[in-house]
Coordinates of C-alpha atoms in Angstrom, one line a residue:
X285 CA 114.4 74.6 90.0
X286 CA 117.3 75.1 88.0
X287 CA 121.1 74.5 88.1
X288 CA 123.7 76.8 88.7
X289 CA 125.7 77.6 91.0
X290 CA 125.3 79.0 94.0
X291 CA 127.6 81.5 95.7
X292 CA 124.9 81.3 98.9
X293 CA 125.4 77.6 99.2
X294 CA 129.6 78.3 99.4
X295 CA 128.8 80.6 102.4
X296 CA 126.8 78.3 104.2
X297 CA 129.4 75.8 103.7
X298 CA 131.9 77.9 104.7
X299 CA 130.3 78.7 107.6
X300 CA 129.5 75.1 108.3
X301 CA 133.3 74.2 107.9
X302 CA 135.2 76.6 109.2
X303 CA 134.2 75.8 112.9
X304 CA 134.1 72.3 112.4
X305 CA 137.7 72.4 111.3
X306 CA 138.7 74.0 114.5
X307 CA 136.1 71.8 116.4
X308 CA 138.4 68.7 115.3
X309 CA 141.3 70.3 117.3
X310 CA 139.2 71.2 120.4
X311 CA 136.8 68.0 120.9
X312 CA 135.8 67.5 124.4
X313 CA 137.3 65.8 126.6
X314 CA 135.6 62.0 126.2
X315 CA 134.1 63.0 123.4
X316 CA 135.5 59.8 121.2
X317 CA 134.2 57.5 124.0
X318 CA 131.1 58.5 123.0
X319 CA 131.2 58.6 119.2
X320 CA 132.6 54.9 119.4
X321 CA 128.5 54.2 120.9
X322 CA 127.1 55.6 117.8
X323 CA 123.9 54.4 116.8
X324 CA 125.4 52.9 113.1
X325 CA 121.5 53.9 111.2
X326 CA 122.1 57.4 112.6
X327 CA 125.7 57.4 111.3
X328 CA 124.7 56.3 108.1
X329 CA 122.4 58.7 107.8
X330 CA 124.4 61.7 108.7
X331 CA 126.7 61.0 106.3
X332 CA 124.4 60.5 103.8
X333 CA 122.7 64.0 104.8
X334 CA 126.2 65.6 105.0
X335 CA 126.8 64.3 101.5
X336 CA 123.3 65.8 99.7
X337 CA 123.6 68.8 102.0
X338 CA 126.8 70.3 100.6
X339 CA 126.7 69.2 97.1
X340 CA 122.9 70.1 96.5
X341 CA 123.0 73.7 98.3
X342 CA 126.0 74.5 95.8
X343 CA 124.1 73.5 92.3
X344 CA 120.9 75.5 91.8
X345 CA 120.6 79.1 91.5
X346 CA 117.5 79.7 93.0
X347 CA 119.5 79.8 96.3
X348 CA 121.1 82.8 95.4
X349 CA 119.9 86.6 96.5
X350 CA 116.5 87.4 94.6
X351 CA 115.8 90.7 96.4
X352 CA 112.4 91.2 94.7
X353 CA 111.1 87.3 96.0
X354 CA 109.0 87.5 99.0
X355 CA 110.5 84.3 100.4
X356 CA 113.7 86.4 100.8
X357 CA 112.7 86.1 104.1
X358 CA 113.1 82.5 104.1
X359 CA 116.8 83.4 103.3
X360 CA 117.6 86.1 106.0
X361 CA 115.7 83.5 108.5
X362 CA 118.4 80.8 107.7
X363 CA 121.0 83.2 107.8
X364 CA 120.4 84.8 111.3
X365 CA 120.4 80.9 112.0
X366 CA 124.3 80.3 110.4
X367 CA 124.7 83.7 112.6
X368 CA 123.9 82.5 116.1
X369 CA 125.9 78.7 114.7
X370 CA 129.1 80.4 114.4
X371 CA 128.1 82.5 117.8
X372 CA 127.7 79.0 119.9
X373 CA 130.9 77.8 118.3
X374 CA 132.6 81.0 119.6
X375 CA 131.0 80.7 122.9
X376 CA 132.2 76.8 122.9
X377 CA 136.0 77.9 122.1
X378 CA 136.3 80.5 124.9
X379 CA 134.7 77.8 127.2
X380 CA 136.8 74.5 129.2
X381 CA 135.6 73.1 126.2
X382 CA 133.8 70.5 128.2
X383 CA 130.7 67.4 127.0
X384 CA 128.2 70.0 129.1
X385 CA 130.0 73.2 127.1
X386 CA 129.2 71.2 123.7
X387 CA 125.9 70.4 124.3
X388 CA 124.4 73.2 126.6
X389 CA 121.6 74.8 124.8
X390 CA 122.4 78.3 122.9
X391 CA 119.9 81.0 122.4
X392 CA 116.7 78.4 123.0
X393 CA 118.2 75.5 120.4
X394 CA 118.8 72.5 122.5
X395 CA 122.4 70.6 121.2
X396 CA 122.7 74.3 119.3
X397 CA 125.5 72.8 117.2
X398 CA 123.4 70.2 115.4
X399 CA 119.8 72.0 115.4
X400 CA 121.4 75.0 114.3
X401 CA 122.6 74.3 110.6
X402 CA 119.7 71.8 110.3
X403 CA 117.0 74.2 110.5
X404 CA 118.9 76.8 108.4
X405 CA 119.4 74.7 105.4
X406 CA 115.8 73.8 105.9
X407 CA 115.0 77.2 105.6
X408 CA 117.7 77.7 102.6
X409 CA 115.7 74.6 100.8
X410 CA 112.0 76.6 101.6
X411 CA 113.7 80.3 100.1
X412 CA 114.8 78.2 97.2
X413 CA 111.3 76.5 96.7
X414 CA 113.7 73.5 96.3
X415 CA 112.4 69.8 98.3
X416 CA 115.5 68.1 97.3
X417 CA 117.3 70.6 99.6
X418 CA 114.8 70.2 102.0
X419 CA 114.6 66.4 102.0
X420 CA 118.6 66.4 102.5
X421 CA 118.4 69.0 105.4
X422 CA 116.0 66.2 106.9
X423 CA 117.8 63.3 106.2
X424 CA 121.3 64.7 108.0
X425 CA 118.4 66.1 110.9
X426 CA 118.0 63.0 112.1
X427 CA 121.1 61.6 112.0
X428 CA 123.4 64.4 113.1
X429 CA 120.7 65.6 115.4
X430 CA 119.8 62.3 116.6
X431 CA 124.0 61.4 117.5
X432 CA 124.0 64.5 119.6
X433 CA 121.0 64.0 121.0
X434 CA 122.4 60.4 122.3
X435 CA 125.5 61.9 123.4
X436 CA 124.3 64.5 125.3
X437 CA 122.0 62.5 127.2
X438 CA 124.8 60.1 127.4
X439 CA 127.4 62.4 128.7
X440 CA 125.3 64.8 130.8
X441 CA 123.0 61.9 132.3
X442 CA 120.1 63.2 132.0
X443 CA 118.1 59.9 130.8
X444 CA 115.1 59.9 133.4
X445 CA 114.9 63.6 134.6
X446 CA 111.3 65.2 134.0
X447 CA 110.9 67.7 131.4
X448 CA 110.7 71.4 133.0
X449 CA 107.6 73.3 132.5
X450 CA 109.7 75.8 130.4
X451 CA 110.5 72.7 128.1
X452 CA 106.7 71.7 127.3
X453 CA 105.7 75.2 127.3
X454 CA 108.1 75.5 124.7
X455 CA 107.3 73.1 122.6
X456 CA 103.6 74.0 123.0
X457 CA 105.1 77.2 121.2
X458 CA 106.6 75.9 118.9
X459 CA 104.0 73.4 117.7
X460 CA 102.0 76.0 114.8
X461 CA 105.2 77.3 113.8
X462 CA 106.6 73.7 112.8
X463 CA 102.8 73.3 111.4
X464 CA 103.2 76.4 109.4
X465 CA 106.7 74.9 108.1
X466 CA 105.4 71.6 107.3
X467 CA 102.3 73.2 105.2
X468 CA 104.7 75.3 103.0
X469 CA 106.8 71.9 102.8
X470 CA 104.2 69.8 101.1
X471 CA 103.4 73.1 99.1
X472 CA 106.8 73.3 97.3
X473 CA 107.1 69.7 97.4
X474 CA 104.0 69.8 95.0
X475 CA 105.1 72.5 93.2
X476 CA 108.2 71.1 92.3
X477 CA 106.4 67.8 91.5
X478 CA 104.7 70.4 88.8
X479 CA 107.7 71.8 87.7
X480 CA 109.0 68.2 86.8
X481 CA 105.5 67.2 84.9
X482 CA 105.3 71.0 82.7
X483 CA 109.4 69.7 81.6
X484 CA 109.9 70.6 78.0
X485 CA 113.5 69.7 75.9
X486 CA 114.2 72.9 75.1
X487 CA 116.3 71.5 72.4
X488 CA 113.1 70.1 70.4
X489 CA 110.7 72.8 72.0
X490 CA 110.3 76.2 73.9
X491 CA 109.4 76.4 76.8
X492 CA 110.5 80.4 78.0
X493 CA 109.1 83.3 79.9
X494 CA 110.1 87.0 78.8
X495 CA 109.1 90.7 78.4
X496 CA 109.0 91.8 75.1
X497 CA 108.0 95.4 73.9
X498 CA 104.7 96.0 72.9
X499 CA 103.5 99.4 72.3
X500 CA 105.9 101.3 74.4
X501 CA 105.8 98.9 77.4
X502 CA 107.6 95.3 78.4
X503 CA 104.9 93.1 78.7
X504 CA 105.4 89.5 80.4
X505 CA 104.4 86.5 78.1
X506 CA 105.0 83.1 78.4
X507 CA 105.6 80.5 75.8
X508 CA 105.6 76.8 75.7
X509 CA 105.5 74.0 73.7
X510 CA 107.4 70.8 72.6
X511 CA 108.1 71.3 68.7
X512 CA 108.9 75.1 68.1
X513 CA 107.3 74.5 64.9
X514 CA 103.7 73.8 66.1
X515 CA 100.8 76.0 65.5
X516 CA 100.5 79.1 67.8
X517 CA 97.9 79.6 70.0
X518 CA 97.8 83.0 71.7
X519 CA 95.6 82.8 75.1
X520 CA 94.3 85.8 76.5
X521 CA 93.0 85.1 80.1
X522 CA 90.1 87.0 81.7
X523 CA 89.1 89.5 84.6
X524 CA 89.5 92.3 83.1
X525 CA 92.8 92.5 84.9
X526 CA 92.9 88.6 85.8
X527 CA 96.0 86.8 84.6
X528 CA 96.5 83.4 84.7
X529 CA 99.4 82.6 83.4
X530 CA 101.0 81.4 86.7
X531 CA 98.4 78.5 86.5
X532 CA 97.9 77.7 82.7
X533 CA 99.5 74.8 83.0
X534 CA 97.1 73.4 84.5
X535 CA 95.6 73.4 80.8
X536 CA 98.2 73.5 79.0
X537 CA 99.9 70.4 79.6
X538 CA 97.5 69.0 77.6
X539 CA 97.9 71.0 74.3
X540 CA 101.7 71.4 73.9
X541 CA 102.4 68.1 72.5
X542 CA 100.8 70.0 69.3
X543 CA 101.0 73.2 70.1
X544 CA 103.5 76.5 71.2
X545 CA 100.5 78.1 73.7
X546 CA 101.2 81.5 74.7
X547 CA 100.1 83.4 78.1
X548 CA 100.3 87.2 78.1
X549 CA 100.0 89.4 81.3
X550 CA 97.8 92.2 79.6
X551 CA 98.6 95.5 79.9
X552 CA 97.5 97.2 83.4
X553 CA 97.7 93.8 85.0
X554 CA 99.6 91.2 86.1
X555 CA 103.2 91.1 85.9
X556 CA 103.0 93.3 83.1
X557 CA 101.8 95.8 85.5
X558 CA 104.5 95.7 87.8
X559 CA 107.1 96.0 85.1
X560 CA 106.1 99.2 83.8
X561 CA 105.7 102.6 85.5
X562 CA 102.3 103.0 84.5
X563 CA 100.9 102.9 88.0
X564 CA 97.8 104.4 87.1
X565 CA 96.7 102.3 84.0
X566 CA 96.1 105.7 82.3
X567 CA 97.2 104.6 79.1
X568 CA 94.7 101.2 79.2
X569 CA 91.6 100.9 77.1
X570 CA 89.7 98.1 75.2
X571 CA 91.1 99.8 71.8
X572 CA 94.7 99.7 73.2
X573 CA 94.4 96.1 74.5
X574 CA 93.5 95.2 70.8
X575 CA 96.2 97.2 69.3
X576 CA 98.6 95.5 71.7
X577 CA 97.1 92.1 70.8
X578 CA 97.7 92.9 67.2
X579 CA 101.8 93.7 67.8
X580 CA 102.0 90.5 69.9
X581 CA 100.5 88.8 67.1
X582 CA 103.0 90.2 64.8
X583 CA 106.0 89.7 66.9
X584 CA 104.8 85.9 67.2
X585 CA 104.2 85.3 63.4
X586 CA 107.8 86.6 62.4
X587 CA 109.5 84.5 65.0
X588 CA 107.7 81.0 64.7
X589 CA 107.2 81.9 60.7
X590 CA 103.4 81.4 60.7
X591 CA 101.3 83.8 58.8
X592 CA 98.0 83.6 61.0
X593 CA 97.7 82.8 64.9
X594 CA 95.2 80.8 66.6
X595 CA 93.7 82.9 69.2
X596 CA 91.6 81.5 72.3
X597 CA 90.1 83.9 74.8
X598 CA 88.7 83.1 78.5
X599 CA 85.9 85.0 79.7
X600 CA 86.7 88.8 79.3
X601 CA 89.8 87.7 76.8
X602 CA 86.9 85.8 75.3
X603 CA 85.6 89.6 74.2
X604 CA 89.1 90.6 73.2
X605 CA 89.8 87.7 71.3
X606 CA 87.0 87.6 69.4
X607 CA 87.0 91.6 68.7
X608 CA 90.1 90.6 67.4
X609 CA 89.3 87.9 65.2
X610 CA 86.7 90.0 63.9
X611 CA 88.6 92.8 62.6
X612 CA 91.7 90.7 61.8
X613 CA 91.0 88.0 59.7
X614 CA 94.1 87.9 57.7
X615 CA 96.3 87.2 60.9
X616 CA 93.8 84.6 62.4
X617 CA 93.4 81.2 61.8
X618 CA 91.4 80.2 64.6
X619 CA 89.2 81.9 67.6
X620 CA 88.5 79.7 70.6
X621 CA 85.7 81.0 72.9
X622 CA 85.9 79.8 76.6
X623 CA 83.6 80.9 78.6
X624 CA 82.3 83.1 76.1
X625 CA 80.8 86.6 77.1
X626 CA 78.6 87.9 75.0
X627 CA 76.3 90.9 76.9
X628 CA 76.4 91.5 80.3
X629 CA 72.3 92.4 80.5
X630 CA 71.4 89.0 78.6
X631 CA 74.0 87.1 80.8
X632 CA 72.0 88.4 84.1
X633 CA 69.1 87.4 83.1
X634 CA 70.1 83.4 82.3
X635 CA 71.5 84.1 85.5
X636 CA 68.7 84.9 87.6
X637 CA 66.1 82.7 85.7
X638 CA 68.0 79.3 86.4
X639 CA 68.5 80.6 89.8
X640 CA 64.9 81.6 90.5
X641 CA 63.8 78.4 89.5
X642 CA 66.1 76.2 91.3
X643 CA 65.2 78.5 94.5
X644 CA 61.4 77.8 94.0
X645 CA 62.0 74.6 93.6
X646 CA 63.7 74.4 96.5
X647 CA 61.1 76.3 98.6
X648 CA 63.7 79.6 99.3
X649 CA 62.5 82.0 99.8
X650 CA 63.6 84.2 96.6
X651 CA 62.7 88.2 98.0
X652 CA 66.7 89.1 98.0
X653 CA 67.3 87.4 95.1
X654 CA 64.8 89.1 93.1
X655 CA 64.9 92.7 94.7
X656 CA 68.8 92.5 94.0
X657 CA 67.9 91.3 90.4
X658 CA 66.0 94.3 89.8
X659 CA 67.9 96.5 91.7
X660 CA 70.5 95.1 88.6
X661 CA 68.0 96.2 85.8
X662 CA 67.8 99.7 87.6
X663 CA 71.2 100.6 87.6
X664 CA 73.3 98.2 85.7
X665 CA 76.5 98.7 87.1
X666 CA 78.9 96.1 87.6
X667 CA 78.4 96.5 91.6
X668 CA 74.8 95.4 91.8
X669 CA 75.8 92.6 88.8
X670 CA 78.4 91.4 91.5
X671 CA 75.3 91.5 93.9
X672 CA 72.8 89.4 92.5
X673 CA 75.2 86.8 91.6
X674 CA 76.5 86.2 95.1
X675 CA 72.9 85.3 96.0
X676 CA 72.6 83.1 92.6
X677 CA 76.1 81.1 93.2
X678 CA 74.3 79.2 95.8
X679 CA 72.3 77.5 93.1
X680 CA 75.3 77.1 90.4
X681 CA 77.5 75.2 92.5
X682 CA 79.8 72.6 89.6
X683 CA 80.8 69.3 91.2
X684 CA 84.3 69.2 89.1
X685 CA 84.9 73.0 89.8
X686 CA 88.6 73.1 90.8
X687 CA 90.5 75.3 93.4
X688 CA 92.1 77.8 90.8
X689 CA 93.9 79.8 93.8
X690 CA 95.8 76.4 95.0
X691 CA 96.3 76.0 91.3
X692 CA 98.5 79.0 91.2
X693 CA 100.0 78.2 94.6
X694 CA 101.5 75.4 93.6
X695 CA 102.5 76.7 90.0
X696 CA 106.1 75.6 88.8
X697 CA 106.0 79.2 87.5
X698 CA 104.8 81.5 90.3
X699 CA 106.6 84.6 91.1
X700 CA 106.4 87.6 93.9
X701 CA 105.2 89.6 90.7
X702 CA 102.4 87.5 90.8
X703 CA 101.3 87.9 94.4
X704 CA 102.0 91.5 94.2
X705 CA 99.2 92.1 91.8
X706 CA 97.0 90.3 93.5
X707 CA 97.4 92.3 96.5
X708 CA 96.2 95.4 94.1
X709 CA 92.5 93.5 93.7
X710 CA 91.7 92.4 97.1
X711 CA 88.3 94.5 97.2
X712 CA 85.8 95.4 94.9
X713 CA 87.3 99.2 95.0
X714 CA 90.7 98.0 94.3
X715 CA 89.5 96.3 91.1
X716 CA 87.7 99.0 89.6
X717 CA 90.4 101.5 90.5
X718 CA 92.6 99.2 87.8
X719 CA 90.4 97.4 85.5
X720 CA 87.1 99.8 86.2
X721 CA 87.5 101.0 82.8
X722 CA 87.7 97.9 80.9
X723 CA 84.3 96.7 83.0
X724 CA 82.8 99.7 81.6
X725 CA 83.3 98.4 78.3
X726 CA 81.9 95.2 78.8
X727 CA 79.0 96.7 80.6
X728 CA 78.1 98.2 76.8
X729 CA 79.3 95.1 74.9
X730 CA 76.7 93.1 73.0
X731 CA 78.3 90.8 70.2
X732 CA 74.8 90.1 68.8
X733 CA 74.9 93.8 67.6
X734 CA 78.2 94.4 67.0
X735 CA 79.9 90.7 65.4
X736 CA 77.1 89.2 63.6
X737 CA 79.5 86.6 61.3
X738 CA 83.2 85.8 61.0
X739 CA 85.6 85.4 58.7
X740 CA 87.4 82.5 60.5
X741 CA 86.5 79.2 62.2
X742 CA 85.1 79.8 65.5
X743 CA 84.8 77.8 68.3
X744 CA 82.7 78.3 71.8
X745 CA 83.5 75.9 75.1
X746 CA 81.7 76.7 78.1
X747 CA 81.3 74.4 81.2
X748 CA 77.7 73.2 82.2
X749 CA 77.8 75.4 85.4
X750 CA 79.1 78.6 84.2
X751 CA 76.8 81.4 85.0
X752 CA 79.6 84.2 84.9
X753 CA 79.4 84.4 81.1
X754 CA 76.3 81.9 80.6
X755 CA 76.6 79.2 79.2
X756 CA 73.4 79.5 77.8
X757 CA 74.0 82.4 76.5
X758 CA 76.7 81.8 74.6
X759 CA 75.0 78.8 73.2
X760 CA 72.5 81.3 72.0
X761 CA 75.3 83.5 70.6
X762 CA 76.4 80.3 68.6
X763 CA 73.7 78.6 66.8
X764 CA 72.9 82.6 65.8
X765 CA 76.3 83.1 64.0
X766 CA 77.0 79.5 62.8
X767 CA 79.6 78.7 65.5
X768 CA 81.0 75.2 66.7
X769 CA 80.1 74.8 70.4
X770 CA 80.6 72.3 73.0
X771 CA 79.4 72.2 76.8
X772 CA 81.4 70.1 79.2
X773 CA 79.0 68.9 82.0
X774 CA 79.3 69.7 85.8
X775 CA 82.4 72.3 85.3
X776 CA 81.9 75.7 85.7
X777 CA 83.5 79.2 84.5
X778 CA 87.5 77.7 84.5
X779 CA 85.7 75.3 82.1
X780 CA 89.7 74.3 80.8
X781 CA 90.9 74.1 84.2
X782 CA 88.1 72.0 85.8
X783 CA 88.2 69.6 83.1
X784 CA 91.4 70.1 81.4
X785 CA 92.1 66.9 79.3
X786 CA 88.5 67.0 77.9
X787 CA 88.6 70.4 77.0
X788 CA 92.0 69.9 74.7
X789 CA 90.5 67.0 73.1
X790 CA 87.4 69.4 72.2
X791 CA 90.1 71.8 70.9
X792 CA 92.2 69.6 69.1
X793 CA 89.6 68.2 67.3
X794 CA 87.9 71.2 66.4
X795 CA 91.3 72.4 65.2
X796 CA 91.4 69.4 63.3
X797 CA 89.1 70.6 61.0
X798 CA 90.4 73.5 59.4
X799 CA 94.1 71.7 58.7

């Protein structure tokens, strides 16, 4: 939601006053008769609607052509709608120009010349992910539509005549699709509800998203934060091949009063992915993803002027950030854990145990989840992993677990990059075919062996329910290397979107303590 102007709007406005222009010169006979019966709320709010319509269609951008956006659609919808308006007007003008010429139906859209224009800016407002626009298209819908409504039924008198089967049938039609339209409705209306709440003065703060080059590819990174002077905090989100940054804000929020946080698409994934002509993630590695980690550090210590970054890792970034922190001290000020992994094998096994026990105690029978636990230990592949913990999740359900999906859907900062990598993971084959070789890492990863101590502060927060990277587990991993960790009840592997304000208090005041 931002202002500009918008060439799209002019059409539609055009095309809106062009015929009404010419209209003024070729009423219908009568027709003032009946506008003098106008119901005065309905004329109020017409012109009110009239008002909004045509100035708010003109000042933001995002009504303009975006041929990449999936909701283009929304935009050649509502023009094949302006389309069949000036069609009826053309039809009206060769007519006698007659109350029943005005007001007979055109192409299916009863009073054609009110229902029309409605609906298309309605649409305009949806392609444009804009509820001002849409809220305006209402407002002059029921005025404009309700006057011509009255007149026609006025004029034609056709108060008291049943409906034709055609009619209900129609309607009966029409019924999901007006569903389906008022669902994606209350969607953008939350979304821009979102945008308004993530607002940053960009005069005092930053709040951008841009590609920069990093090793030979643009790669998508997001930064935000209220005083461009604040610490940095690079986060690195999970998977492999899982970014987040569309809903980060759902955490966020909560730390850039005191801090610029940035979100980076990795390389391979995300919107990164679809930037680049590396269709094949041939060039992606655990090595590379450090090396690139280490350039975006660089690039973000020269421009904010900070000699070491504060890292903080979800999950599989939780592996990458603290590889990182480990063999870059001198750049790192900070490493935040969440949802720390530390070995897949030791992970399985809290896994299953908790499980097991809270299926015995619940008099399950536990055969599957045991033969798929050792079917696990047998071949150790990320497949029979995946297995056993689809029969454990039953038993690790968190009460304050939060819909990450609807998270993203209602993002201030979702794009059709975004749901076109997500179309790239929708089955287990999918995934490995992109991120397979990251998972085979982790499959060998065991930071007991390999990161015994640190250099820097570090910092572990894992939710009370989290059995991808266990919980218990980590805690393990922590009291062995000396680390700070905290465990917020009930939430489970989004630990810092399930509980977001708790979880930046935990990291502002560990942060706290290495000022």
């Amino acid at each position: 939601m931002h202002f500009g102007f918008s060439y799209i709007g002019l059409i539609f406005l055009l095309m809106l006053f062009i015929p009404n222009i010419h209209w003024a010169k070729n009423k219908p006979e009568k027709y003032d008769e009946f506008s003098g019966n106008e119901n005065k709320i309905l004329a109020l709010l017409e012109r009110i609607g009239e008002a909004l319509v045509s100035t708010l269609i003109l000042i933001f951008k995002e009504c303009n052509v975006r041929l990449h956006s999936v909701w283009i659609v929304w935009l050649v919808i509502a023009f094949i709608l302006m389309i069949l308006y000036e069609l009826y007007w053309i039809r009206y003008f060769k007519s006698e120009k007659t109350m029943a010429d005005q007001y007979s139906s055109y192409a299916g859209f009863p009073v054609a010349g009110a229902t029309l224009p409605v609906i298309a800016v309605i649409m305009l407002g949806i392609y444009a992910y804009n509820i001002f626009i849409i809220a305006a298209a209402i407002i002059l819908g029921i005025g404009h539509i309700g006057i011509h409504l009255a007149h026609r039924n006025e004029a034609l008198d056709l108060e008291g005549r049943t409906k034709s089967r055609g009619s209900i049938i129609k309607k009966i039609l029409l019924a999901p699709v007006i569903l389906i339209v008022s669902v994606i409705i209350v969607f953008i209306a939350v979304r821009n509800y979102n945008f308004f709440r993530c607002h940053i003065d960009t005069d005092k703060g930053i709040d951008e998203e841009l590609y920069i080059d990093i090793n030979g590819q643009d790669q998508f990174i997001s930064i935000r934060g209220r005083d461009k002077n604040a610490p940095v905090i690079v986060y690195l989100h999970g998977g492999p091949g899982s970014p987040d940054s569309m809903m980060a804000y759902t955490f966020t929020n909560e730390l850039i009063d005191e801090y610029t946080v940035v979100c980076w698409d990795q390389r391979g994934c995300g919107r990164t992915y679809v930037k680049n002509s590396d269709k094949n993630n041939e060039t992606v590695s655990f090595e590379q993803a450090e090396d690139d980690l280490d350039k975006l550090v660089d690039y973000l210590s020269d421009r904010f002027g900070q000699d070491k970054i504060i890292i903080m890792g979800h999950s599989y970034g939780s592996v990458l950030g603290s590889r990182y922190a480990y063999d870059h001290p001198e750049k790192t000020k900070a490493f935040i854990g969440i949802g720390q992994f530390v070995n897949f094998m030791s992970s399985a096994e809290c896994e299953y145990k908790d499980a097991l026990e809270k299926a015995i105690a619940a008099g399950d029978d536990t055969t599957a989840l045991t033969e798929a636990y050792n079917k696990f230990l047998q071949e150790k592949s990320v497949q029979a992993g995946s297995e056993m913990s689809d029969l454990a999740a039953p038993y690790h359900k968190a009460s304050r677990q939060k819909n990450t999906i609807l998270a993203g859907l209602v993002s201030p900062s979702l794009c059709t990059d975004d749901f076109l990598w997500f179309t790239k993971q929708l089955s287990f084959e999918s995934f490995m075919k992109y991120s397979g070789m990251l998972m085979d890492y982790l499959m060998k990863v065991d930071l007991r062996e390999e990161q015994k101590s640190y250099e820097v502060p570090v910092f572990f927060i894992s939710g009370g329910c989290d059995w991808n990277c266990a919980w218990n587990d980590m805690e393990d991993y922590a009291k062995m290397i000396g680390a700070k960790y905290d465990i917020i009840d009930n939430c489970g592997h989004y630990v810092h979107s399930d509980a977001p304000k708790e979880f930046a208090d935990i990291v502002k005041e560990d942060l706290s303590s290495i000022r």
